[in-house]
Short mmCIF file of C-alpha atoms and ligand atoms in Angstrom, two decimals:
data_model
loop_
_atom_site.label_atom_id
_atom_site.label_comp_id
_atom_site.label_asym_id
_atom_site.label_seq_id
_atom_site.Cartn_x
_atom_site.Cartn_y
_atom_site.Cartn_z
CA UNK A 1 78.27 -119.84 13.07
CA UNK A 2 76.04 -118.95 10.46
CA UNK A 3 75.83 -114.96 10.28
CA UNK A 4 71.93 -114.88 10.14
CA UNK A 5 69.75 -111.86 12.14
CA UNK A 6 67.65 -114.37 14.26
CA UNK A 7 65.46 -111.12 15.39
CA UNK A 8 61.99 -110.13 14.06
CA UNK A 9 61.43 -106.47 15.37
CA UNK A 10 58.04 -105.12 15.98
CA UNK A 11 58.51 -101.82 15.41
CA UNK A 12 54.83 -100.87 16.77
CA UNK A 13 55.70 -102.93 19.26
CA UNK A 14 58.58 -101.47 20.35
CA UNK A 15 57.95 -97.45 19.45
CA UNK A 16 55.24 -98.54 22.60
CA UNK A 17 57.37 -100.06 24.80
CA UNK A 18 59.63 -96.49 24.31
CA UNK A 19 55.91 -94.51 24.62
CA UNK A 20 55.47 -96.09 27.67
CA UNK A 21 58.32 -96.89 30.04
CA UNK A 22 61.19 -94.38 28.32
CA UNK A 23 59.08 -91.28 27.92
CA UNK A 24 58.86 -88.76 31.17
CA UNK A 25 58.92 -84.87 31.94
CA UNK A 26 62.50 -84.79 30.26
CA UNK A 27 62.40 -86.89 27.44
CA UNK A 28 58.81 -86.45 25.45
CA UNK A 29 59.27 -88.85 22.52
CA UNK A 30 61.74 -90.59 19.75
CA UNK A 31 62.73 -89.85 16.33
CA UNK A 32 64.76 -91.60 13.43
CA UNK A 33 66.94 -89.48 11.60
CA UNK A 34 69.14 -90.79 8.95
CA UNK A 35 68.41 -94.10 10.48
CA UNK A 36 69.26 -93.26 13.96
CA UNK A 37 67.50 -92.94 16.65
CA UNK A 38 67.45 -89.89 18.67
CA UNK A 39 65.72 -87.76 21.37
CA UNK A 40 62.89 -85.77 19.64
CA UNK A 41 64.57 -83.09 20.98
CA UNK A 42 67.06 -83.91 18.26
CA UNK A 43 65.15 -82.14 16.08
CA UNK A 44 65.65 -78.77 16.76
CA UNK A 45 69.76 -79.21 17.03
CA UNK A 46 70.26 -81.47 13.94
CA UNK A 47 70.77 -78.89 11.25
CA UNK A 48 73.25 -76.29 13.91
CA UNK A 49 75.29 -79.40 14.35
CA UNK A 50 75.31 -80.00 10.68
CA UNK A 51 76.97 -76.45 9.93
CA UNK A 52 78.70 -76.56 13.45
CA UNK A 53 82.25 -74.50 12.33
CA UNK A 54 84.85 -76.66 13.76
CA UNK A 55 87.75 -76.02 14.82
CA UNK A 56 91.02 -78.09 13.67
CA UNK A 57 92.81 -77.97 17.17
CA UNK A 58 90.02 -79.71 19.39
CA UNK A 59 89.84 -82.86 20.17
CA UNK A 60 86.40 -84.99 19.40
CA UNK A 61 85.80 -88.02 21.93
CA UNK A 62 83.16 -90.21 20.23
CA UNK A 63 81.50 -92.98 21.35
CA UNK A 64 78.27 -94.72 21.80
CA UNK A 65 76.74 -94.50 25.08
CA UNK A 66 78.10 -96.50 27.90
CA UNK A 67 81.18 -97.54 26.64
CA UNK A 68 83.79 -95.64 28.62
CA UNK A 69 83.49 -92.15 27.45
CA UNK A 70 83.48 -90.25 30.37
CA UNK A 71 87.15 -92.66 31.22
CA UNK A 72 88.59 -91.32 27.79
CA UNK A 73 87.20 -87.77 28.38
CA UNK A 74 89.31 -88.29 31.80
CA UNK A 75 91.89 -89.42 30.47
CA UNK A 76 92.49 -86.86 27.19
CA UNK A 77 91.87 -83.70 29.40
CA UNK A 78 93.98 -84.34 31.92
CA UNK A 79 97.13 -85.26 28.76
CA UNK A 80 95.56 -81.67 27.11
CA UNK A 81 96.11 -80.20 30.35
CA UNK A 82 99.55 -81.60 31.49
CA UNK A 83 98.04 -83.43 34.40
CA UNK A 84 96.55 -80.43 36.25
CA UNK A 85 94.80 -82.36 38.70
CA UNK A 86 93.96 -79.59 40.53
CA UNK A 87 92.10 -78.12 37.42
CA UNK A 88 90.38 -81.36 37.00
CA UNK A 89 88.40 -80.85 40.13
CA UNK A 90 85.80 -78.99 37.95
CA UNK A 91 83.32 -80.74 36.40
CA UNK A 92 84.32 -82.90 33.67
CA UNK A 93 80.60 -81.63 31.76
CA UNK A 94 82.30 -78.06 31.96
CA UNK A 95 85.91 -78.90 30.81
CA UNK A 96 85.15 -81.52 28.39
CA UNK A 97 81.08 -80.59 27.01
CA UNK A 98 78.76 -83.04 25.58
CA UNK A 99 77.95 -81.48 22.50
CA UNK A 100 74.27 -83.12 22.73
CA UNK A 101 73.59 -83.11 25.92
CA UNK A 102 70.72 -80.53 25.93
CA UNK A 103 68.85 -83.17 23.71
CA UNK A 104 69.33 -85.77 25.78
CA UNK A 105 68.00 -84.06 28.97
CA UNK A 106 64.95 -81.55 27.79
CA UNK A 107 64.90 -79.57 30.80
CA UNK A 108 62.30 -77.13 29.74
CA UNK A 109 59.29 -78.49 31.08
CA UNK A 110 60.95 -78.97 34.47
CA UNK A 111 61.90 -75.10 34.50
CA UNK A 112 58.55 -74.20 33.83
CA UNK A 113 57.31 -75.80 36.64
CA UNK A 114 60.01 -75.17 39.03
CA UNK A 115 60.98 -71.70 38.73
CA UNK A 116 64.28 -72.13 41.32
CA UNK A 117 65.87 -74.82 39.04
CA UNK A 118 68.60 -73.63 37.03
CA UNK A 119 70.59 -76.21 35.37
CA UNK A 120 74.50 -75.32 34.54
CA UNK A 121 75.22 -73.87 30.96
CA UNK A 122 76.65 -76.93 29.79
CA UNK A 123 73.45 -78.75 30.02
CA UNK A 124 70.84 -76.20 29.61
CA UNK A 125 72.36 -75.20 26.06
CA UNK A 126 75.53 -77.71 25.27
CA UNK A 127 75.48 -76.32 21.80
CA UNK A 128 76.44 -72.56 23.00
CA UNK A 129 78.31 -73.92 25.46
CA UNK A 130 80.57 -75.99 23.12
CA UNK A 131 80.47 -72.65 20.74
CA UNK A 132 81.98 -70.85 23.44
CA UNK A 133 85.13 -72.82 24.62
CA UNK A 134 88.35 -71.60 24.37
CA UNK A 135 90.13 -73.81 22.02
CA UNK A 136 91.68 -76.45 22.10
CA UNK A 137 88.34 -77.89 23.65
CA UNK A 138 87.96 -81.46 24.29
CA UNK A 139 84.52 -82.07 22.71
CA UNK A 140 81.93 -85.00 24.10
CA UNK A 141 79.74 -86.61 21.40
CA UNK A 142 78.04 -89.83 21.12
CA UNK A 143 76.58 -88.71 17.29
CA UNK A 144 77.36 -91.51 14.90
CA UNK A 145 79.38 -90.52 12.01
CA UNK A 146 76.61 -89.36 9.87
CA UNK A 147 75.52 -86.69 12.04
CA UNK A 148 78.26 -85.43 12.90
CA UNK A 149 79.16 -81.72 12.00
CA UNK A 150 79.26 -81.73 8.06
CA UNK A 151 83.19 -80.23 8.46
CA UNK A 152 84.32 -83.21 9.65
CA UNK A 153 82.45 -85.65 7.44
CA UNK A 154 83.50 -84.11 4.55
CA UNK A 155 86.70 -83.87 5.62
CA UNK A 156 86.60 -80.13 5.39
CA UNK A 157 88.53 -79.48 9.09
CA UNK A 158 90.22 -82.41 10.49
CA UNK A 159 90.33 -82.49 14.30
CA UNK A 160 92.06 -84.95 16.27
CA UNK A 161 89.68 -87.65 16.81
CA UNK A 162 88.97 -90.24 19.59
CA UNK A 163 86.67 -92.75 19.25
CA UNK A 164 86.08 -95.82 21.96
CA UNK A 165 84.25 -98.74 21.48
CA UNK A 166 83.04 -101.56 24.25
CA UNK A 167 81.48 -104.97 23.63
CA UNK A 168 78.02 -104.81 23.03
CA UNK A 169 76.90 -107.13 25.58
CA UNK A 170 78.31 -105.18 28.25
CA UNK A 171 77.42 -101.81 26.62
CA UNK A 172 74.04 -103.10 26.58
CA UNK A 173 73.77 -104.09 30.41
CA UNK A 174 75.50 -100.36 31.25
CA UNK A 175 73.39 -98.51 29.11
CA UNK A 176 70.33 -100.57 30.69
CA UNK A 177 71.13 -99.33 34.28
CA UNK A 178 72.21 -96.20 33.16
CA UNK A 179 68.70 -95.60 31.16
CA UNK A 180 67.00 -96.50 34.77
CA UNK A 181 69.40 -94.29 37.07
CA UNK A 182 69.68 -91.49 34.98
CA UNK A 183 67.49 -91.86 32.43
CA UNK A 184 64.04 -92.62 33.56
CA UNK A 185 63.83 -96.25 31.88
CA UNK A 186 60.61 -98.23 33.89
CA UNK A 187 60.71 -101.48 31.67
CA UNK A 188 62.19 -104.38 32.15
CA UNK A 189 65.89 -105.95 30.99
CA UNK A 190 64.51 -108.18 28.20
CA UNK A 191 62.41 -105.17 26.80
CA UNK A 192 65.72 -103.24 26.55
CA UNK A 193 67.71 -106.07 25.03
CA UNK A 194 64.81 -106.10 22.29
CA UNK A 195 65.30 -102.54 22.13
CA UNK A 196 68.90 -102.06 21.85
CA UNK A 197 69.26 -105.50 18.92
CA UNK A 198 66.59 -103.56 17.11
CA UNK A 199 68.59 -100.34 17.09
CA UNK A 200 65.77 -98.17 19.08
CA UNK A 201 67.88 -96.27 21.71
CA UNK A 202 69.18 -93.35 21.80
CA UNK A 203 71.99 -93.35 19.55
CA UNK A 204 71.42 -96.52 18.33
CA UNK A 205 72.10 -99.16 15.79
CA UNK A 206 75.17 -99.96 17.80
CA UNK A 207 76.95 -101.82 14.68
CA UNK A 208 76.12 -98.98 12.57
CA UNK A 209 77.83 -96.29 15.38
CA UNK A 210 80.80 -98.53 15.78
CA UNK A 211 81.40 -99.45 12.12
CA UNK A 212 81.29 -96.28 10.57
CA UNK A 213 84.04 -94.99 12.95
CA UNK A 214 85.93 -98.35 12.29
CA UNK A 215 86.16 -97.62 8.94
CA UNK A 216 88.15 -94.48 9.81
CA UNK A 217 90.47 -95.71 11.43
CA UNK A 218 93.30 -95.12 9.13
CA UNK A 219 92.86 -91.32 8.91
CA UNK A 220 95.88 -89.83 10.69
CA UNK A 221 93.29 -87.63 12.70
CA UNK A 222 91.49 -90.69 14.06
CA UNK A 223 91.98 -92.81 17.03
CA UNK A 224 90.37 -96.08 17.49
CA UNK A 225 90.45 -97.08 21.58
CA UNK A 226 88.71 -100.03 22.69
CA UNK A 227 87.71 -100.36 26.69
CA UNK A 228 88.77 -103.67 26.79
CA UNK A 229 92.46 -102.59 25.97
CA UNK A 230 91.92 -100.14 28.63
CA UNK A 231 90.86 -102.07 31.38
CA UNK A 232 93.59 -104.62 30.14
CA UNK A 233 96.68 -102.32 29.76
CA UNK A 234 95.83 -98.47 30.94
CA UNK A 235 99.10 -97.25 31.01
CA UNK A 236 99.92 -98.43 27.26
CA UNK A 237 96.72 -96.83 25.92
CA UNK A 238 97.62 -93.54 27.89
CA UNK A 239 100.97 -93.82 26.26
CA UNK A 240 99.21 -94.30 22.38
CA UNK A 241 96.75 -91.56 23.59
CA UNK A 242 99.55 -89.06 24.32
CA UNK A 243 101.54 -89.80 21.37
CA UNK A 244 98.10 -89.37 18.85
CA UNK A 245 98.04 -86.18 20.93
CA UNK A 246 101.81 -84.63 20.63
CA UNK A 247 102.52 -85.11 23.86
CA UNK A 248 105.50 -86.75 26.11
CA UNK A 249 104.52 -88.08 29.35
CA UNK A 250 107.45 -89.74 31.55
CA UNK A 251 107.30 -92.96 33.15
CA UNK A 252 106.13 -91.44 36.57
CA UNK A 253 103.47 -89.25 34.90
CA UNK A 254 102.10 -92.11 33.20
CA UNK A 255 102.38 -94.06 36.49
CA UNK A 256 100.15 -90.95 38.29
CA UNK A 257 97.49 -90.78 35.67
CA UNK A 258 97.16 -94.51 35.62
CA UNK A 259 96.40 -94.30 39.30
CA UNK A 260 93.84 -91.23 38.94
CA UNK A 261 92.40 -92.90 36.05
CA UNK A 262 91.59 -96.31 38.48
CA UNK A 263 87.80 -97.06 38.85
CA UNK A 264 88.05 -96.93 42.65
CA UNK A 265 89.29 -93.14 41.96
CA UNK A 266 86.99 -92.11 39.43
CA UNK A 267 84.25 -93.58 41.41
CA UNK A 268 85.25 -90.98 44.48
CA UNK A 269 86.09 -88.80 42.18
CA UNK A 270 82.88 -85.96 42.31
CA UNK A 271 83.86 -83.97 39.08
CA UNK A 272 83.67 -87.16 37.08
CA UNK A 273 81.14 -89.52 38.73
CA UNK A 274 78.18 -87.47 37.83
CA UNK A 275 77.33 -87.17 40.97
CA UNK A 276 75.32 -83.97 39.71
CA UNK A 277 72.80 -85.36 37.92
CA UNK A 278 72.37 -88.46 40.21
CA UNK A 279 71.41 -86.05 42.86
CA UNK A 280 69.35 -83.58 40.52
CA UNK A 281 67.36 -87.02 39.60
CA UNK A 282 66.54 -87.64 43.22
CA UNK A 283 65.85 -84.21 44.09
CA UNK A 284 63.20 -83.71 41.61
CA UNK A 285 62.45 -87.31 41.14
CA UNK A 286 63.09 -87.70 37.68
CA UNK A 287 63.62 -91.37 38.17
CA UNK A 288 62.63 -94.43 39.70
CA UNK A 289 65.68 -96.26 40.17
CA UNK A 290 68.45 -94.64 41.54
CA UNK A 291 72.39 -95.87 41.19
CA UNK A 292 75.94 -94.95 40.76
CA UNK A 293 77.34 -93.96 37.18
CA UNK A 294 80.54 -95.34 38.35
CA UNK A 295 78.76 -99.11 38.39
CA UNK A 296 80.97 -102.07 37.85
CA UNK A 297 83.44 -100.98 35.77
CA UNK A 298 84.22 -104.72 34.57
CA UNK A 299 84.65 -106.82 31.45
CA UNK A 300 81.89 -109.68 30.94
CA UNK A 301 79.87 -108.24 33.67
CA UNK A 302 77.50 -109.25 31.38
CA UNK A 303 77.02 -112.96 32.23
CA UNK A 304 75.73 -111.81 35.75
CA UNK A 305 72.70 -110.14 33.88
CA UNK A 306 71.91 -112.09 30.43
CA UNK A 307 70.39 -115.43 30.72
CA UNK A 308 72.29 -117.65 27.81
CA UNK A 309 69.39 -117.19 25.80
CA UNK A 310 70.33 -113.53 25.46
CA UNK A 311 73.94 -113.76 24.88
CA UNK A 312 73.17 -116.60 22.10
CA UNK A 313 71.06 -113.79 20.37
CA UNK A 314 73.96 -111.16 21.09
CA UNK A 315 76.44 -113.50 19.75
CA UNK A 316 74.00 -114.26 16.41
CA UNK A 317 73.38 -110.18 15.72
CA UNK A 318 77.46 -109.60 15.98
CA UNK A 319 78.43 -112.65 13.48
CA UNK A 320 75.50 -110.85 11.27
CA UNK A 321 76.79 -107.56 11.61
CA UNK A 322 80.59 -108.17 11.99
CA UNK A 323 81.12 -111.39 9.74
CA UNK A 324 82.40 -110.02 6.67
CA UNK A 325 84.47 -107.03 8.68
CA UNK A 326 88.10 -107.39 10.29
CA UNK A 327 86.54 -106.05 13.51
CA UNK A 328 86.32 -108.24 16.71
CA UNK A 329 86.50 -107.40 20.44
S1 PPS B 401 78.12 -92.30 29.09
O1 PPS B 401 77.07 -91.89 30.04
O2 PPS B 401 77.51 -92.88 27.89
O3 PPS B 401 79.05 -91.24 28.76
O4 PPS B 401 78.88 -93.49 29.83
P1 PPS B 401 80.40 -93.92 29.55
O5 PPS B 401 81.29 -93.03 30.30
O6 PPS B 401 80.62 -94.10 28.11
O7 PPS B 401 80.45 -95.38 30.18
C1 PPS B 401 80.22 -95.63 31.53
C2 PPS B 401 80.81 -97.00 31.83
O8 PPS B 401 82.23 -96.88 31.93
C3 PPS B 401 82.64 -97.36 33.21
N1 PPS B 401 83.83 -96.65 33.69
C4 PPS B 401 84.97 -97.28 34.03
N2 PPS B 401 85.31 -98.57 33.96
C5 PPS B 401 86.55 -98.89 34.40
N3 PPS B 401 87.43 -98.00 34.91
C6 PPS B 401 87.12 -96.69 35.00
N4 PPS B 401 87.98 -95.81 35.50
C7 PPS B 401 85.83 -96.28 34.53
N5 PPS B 401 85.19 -95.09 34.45
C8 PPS B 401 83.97 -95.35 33.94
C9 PPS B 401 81.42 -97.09 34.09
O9 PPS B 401 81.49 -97.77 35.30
C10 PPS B 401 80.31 -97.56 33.16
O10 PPS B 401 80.30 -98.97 32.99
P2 PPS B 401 79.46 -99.99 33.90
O11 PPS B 401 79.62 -101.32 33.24
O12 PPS B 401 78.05 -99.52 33.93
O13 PPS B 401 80.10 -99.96 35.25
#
C-alpha cells in the first residue's frame, strides 16, 4: 500500500461542524494546545497539570478515549486492592479519578441555572480531587504524553504506568456513540470520521496519542496493553498486569477477576457502567441520544458501521502514520 494521507482537511470547515453539532451548555468551544485538541475548558487546568507534584507510588492509566480505559481502570484497582470486590462497589470515578474530567464536563453553567444540582467532587473539581487521594491512587488520564504532568515527562518521578491502546476504527465508532450518549454530539457518522482522521476531537490526533506512549514502552515504569489482547486472552493480561504491579494472584484469583472483569458483568455492574452520568444526561437533558457506555464491547464492530469507503480511508491514514513504525494492531 502506498503510505500516502489521502485526506484534505478543512479546518474552517470542520472548527464549524464542532461550533455547531459538538458545542452545548457543557462544552462551550475547542482549543489546540501543543497540537492537541482539547475542551476550552482546558485552558484553565493546563499549566496545574503541568506542575502537578506526582507521586512515585500511583499508578497512571492512560489512554485515548474509548479504548478500554474504564476495563483497565477495573482491572488495576481491583489487583491494587487485592480483589476487594466489596470495595469496588463505589464508583470507579471516586476510586480511580479522571484527572481531566472537570474539563471535559464544564458543569458551571448548569449550576448556575439549577441551583439543586450538585455534581460529586470527582467531577466538579477532578484536579483537587486527584490532589487529595490517599496514595497509592490509581490515576485516570486520557492527556497525550506531552501534556502530561511535567514530572513524568521529564522523567523527574517515575510512576508505574499503564497505557492501552484499541484499533482506531473501532475507537472511532465508540468514541462516535459515546460523543452522542454522553457527550452531546448532533452530527452525523461521516462528519465524525472527518473529524477524528483530521485529529479534531477531544484528545485527538489519535496516532500522535498512541505513538508517543509507544515509544515508551521500554521504560521499566511503562506498560503497553492493547484491548485486542484483552478481549483475546484476559486472564494472561491480568497475569502481566499483576506482575508490572508486584503482585501474586493465584490461579483461582485470576479465574474470579476474569469473571468480574466479563462485559456482561461490567455492563450490570453500576459502579463501573457510568450509569451516573447516563442518567444525569437524561435528567437534565444534556443530550439527544441516549445509550449504554457498556455498548458492544467487540473487536471489528466496526464493519457494522463504516461503509468500505471509510475503512479504505482508515486503512490509508494508519499505513501513513504507522508505515515506518514497528507498531501494528
Ligand atoms: S472512556 O469513556 O474513554 O473512558 O471509554 P473506555 O472505557 O476507554 O472505552 C469504552 C469501550 O470499552 C468497552 N468495554 C469493554 N469491552 C469488553 N469487555 C469489557 N469488560 C469492557 N468494558 C468496557 C466499552 O463497551 C466501550 O466500547 P464499545 O465498542 O463502545 O462497546
Amino acid at each position: 500500500m502506498v503510505a500516502s494521507n489521502q485526506e484534505n482537511f478543512n479546518n474552517e470547515e470542520l472548527d464549524d461542524i464542532l461550533r455547531k453539532h459538538f458545542t452545548n451548555n457543557f462544552r462551550f468551544g475547542y482549543v489546540t494546545i501543543d497540537g492537541t485538541t482539547m475542551p476550552k475548558r482546558f485552558e484553565d487546568l493546563h499549566e496545574q497539570i503541568l506542575n502537578f507534584e506526582v507521586n512515585e507510588d500511583d499508578v497512571w492509566i492512560c489512554s485515548f478515549p474509548k479504548t478500554g480505559t474504564t476495563w483497565t481502570q477495573e482491572m488495576v484497582w481491583m489487583i491494587m486492592h487485592d480483589l476487594d470486590f466489596e470495595g469496588g462497589q463505589v464508583n470507579l470515578g471516586q476510586r480511580s479519578p479522571f484527572l481531566e474530567v472537570s474539563a471535559i464536563y464544564d458543569f458551571r453553567n448548569l449550576m448556575r441555572n439549577n441551583k439543586d444540582f450538585v455534581p460529586p467532587p470527582f467531577l466538579q473539581d477532578s484536579l483537587k480531587f486527584v490532589k487529595e487521594q490517599e496514595n497509592p491512587a490509581c490515576i485516570k488520564t486520557h492527556l497525550p504524553f506531552h501534556l502530561l504532568p511535567l514530572d513524568i515527562q521529564s522523567g523527574r518521578k517515575n510512576p508505574k504506568i499503564i497505557y492501552v491502546a484499541r484499533n482506531p476504527k473501532d475507537t472511532c465508532v465508540s468514541y462516535y456513540h459515546h460523543s452522542r450518549a454522553l457527550e452531546g454530539y448532533t452530527g452525523t457518522f461521516d462528519d465524525f470520521v472527518r473529524l477524528f482522521l483530521a485529529g479534531k476531537l477531544n484528545f485527538a490526533p489519535y496516532w500522535d496519542h498512541v505513538l508517543r506512549y509507544w515509544e515508551k514502552r521500554e521504560q521499566s515504569n511503562v506498560l503497553f496493553v492493547k484491548y485486542e489482547d484483552m478481549k483475546l486472552d484476559l486472564p494472561g493480561v491480568i497475569r502481566k498486569v499483576a506482575s508490572f504491579l508486584g503482585k501474586n494472584l493465584s490461579a483461582e484469583q485470576v479465574a474470579a477477576l476474569s469473571n468480574h472483569l466479563s462485559f456482561e458483568n461490567m455492563k450490570n455492574n453500576p459502579a463501573v457502567n457510568y450509569e451516573m452520568v447516563t442518567e444525569l444526561n437524561k435528567k437534565f437533558n444534556l443530550t439527544r441520544h441516549h445509550g449504554a457506555f457498556m455498548r458492544s464491547g467487540t473487536i471489528g464492530g466496526y464493519k457494522s458501521q463504516m461503509t468500505p469507503e471509510i475503512v479504505d480511508r482508515f486503512d490509508k491514514w494508519t499505513e501513513f502514520h504507522t508505515g515506518n513504525t514497528d507498531f501494528s494492531f
